[in-house]
mmCIF file of C-alpha atoms in Angstrom:
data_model
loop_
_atom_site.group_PDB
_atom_site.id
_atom_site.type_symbol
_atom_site.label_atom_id
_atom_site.label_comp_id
_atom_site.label_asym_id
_atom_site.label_seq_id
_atom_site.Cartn_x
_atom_site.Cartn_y
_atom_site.Cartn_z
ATOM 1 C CA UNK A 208 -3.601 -3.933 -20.297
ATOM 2 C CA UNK A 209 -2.878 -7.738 -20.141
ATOM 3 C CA UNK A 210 -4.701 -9.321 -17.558
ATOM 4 C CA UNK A 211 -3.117 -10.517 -14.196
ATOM 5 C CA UNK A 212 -1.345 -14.455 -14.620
ATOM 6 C CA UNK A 213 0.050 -16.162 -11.948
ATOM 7 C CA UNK A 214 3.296 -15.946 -13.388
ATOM 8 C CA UNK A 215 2.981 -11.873 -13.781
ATOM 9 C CA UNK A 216 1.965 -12.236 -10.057
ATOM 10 C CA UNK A 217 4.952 -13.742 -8.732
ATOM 11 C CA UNK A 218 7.353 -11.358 -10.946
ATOM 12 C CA UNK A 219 5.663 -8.048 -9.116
ATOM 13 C CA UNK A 220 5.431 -9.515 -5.733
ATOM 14 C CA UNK A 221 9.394 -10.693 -6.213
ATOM 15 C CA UNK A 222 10.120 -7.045 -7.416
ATOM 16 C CA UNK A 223 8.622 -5.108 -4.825
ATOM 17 C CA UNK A 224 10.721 -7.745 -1.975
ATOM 18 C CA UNK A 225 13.372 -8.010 -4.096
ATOM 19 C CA UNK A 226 14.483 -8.614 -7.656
ATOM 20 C CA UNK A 227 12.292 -9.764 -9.996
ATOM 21 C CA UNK A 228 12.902 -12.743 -12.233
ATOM 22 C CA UNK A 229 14.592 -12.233 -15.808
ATOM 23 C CA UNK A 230 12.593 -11.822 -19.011
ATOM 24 C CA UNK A 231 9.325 -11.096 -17.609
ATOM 25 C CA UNK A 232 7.688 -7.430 -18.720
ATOM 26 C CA UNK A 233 5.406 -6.035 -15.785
ATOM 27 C CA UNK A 234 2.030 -4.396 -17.507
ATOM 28 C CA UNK A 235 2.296 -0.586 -17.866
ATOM 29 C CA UNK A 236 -0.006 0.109 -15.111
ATOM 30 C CA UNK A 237 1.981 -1.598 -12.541
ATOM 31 C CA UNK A 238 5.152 -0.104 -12.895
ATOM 32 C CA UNK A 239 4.889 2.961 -11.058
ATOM 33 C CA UNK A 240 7.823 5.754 -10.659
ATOM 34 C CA UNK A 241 11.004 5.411 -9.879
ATOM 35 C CA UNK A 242 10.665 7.725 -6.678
ATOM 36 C CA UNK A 243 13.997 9.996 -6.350
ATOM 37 C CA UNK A 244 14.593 11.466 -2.666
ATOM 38 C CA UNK A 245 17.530 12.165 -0.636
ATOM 39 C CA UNK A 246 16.899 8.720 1.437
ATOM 40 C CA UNK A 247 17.559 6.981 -1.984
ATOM 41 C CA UNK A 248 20.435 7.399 -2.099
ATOM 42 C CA UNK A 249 20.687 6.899 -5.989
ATOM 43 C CA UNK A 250 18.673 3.694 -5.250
ATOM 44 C CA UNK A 251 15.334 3.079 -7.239
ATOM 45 C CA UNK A 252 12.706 1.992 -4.707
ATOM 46 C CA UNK A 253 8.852 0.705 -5.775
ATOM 47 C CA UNK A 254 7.140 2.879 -3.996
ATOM 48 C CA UNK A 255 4.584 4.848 -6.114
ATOM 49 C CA UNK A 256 4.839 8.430 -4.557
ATOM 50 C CA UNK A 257 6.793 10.602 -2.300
ATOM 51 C CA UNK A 258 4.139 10.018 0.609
ATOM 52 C CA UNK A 259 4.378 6.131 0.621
ATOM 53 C CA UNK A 260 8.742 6.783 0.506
ATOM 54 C CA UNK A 261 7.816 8.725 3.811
ATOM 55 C CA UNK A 262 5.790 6.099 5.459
ATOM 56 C CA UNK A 263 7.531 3.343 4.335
ATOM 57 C CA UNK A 264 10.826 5.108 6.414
ATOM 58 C CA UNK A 265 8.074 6.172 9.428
ATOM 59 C CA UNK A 266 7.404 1.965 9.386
ATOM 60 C CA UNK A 267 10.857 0.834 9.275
ATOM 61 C CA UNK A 268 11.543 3.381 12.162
ATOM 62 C CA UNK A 269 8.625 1.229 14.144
ATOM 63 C CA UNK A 270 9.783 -1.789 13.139
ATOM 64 C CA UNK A 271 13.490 -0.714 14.705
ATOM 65 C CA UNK A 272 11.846 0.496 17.915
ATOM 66 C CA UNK A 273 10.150 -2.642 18.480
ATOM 67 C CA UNK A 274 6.346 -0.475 17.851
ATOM 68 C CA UNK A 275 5.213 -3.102 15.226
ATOM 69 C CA UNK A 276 7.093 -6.761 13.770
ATOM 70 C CA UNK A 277 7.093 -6.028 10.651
ATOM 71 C CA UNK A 278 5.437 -4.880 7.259
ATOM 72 C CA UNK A 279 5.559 -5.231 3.586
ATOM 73 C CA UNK A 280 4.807 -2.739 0.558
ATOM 74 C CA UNK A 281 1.568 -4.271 -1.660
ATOM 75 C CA UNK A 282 2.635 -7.847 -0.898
ATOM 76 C CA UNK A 283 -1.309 -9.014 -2.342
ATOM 77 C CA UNK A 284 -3.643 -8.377 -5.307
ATOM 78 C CA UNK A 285 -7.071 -8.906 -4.324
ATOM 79 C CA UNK A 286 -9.678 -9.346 -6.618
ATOM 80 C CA UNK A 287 -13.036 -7.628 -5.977
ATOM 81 C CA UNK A 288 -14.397 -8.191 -9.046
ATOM 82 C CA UNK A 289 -13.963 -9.772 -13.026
ATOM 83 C CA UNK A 290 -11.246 -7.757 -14.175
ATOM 84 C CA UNK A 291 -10.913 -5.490 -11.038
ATOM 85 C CA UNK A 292 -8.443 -5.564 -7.997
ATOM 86 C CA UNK A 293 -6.762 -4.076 -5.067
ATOM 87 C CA UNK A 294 -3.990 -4.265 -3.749
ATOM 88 C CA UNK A 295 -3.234 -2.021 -0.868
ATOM 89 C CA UNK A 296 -0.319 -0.002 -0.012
ATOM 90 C CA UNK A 297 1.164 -1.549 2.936
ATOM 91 C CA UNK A 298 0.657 -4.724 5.342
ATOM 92 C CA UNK A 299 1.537 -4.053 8.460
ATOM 93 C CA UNK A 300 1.900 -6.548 11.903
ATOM 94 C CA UNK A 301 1.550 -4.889 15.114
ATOM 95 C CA UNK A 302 2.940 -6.705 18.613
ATOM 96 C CA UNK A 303 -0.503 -8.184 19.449
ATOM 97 C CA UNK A 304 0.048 -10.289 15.825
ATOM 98 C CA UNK A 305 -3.041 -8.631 14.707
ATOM 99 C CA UNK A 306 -2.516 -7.552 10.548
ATOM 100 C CA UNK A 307 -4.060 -3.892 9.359
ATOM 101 C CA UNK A 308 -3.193 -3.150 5.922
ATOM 102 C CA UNK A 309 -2.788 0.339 5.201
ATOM 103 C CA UNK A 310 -3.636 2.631 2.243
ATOM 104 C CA UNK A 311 -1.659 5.766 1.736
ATOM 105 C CA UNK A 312 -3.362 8.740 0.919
ATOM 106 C CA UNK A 313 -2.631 12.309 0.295
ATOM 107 C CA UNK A 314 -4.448 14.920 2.934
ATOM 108 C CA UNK A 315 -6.850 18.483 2.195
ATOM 109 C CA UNK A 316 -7.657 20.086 4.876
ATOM 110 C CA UNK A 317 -7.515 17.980 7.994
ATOM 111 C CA UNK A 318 -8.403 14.365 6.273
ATOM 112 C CA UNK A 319 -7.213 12.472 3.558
ATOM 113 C CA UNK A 320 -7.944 12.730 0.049
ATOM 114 C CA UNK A 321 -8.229 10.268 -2.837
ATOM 115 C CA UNK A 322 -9.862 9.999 -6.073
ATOM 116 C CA UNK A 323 -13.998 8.673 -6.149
ATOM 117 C CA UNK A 324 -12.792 5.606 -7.640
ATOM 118 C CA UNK A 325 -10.287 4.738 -5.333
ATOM 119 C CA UNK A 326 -12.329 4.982 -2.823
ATOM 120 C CA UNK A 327 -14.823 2.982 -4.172
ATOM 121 C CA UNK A 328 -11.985 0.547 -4.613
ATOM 122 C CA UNK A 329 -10.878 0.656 -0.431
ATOM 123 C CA UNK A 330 -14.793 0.361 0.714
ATOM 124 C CA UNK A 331 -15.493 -2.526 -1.710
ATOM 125 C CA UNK A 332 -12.736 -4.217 -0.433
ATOM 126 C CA UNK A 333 -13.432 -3.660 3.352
ATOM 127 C CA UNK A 334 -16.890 -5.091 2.682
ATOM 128 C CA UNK A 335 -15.705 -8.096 0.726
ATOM 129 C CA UNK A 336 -12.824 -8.772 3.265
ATOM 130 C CA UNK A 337 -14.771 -7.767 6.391
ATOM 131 C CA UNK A 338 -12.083 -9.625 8.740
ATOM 132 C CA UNK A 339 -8.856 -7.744 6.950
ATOM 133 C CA UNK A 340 -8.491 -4.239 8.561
ATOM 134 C CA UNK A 341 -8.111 -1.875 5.907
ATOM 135 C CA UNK A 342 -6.912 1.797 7.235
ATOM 136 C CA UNK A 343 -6.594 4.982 5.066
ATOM 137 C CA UNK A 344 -3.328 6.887 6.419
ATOM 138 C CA UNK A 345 -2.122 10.056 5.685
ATOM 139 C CA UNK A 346 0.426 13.306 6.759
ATOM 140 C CA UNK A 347 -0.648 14.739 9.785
ATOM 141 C CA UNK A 348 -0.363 18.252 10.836
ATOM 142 C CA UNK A 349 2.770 18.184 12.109
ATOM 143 C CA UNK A 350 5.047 15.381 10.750
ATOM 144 C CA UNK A 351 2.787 12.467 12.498
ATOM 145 C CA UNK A 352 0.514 10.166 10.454
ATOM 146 C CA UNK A 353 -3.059 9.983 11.013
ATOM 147 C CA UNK A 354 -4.855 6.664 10.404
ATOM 148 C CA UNK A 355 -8.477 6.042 9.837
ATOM 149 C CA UNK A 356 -10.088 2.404 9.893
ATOM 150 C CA UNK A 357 -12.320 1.922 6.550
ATOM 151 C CA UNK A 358 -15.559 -0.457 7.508
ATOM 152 C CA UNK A 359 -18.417 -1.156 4.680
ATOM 153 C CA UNK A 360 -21.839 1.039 4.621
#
């Protein structure tokens, strides 16, 4: 995979708000899928999966009912390491102004559930960016979401 320029940077943060700029080619990893569901409406949205299509329309809902201001889908790349970042799922701002990015997960059981290295990913990250408030989210029980707030060991 080529590694992350500036100007690759700009192109996938103007595709996920919008449309991205002509003649640039996204690397392989970063496209994603082209997720299909009846809210589409025959519209291709970013979002990687099903779950984050469901949360995205559980924010917007917020957003209309005055719960939270706003929030974007992976609006930043961090970089934890040479040749390693993370870029979480969603950026959310609450009433209060405060900023909790949030990290869609799938659930077993009661929790959530996510490959060992992606979780090594999330807990790196909340220890290199102690004052950024990283929460794992994921389906509930009974159509709610259930968030939990990732801190470093």
């Amino acid at each position: 995979m080529s590694e992350w320029t500036e100007e690759l940077i700009a192109a996938r943060n103007a595709r996920v708000f919008g449309v991205a700029p002509e003649g640039i080619e996204m690397p392989i990893a970063d496209v994603g899928k082209a997720v299909a569901t009846p809210e589409c409406k025959g519209e291709w949205y970013p979002y990687r999966s099903k779950t984050e299509v469901a949360y995205a329309t559980y924010l917007d809902l917020l957003k209309k009912t005055g719960e939270i201001v706003d929030w974007a889908y992976e609006p930043e790349i961090w970089k934890l390491a040479h040749r390693c970042t993370y870029c979480p799922d969603f950026c959310v701002t609450l009433v209060s102004a405060d900023i909790q990015w949030h990290e869609i997960k799938g659930r077993k059981g009661a929790r959530f559930w996510c490959e060992p290295d992606a979780w090594i990913k999330i807990k790196v990250a909340a220890a290199l960016f102690p004052d950024r408030k990283i929460y794992v989210v994921w389906p509930g029980d009974h159509g709610d979401w259930q968030k939990e707030r990732v801190v470093s060991a």
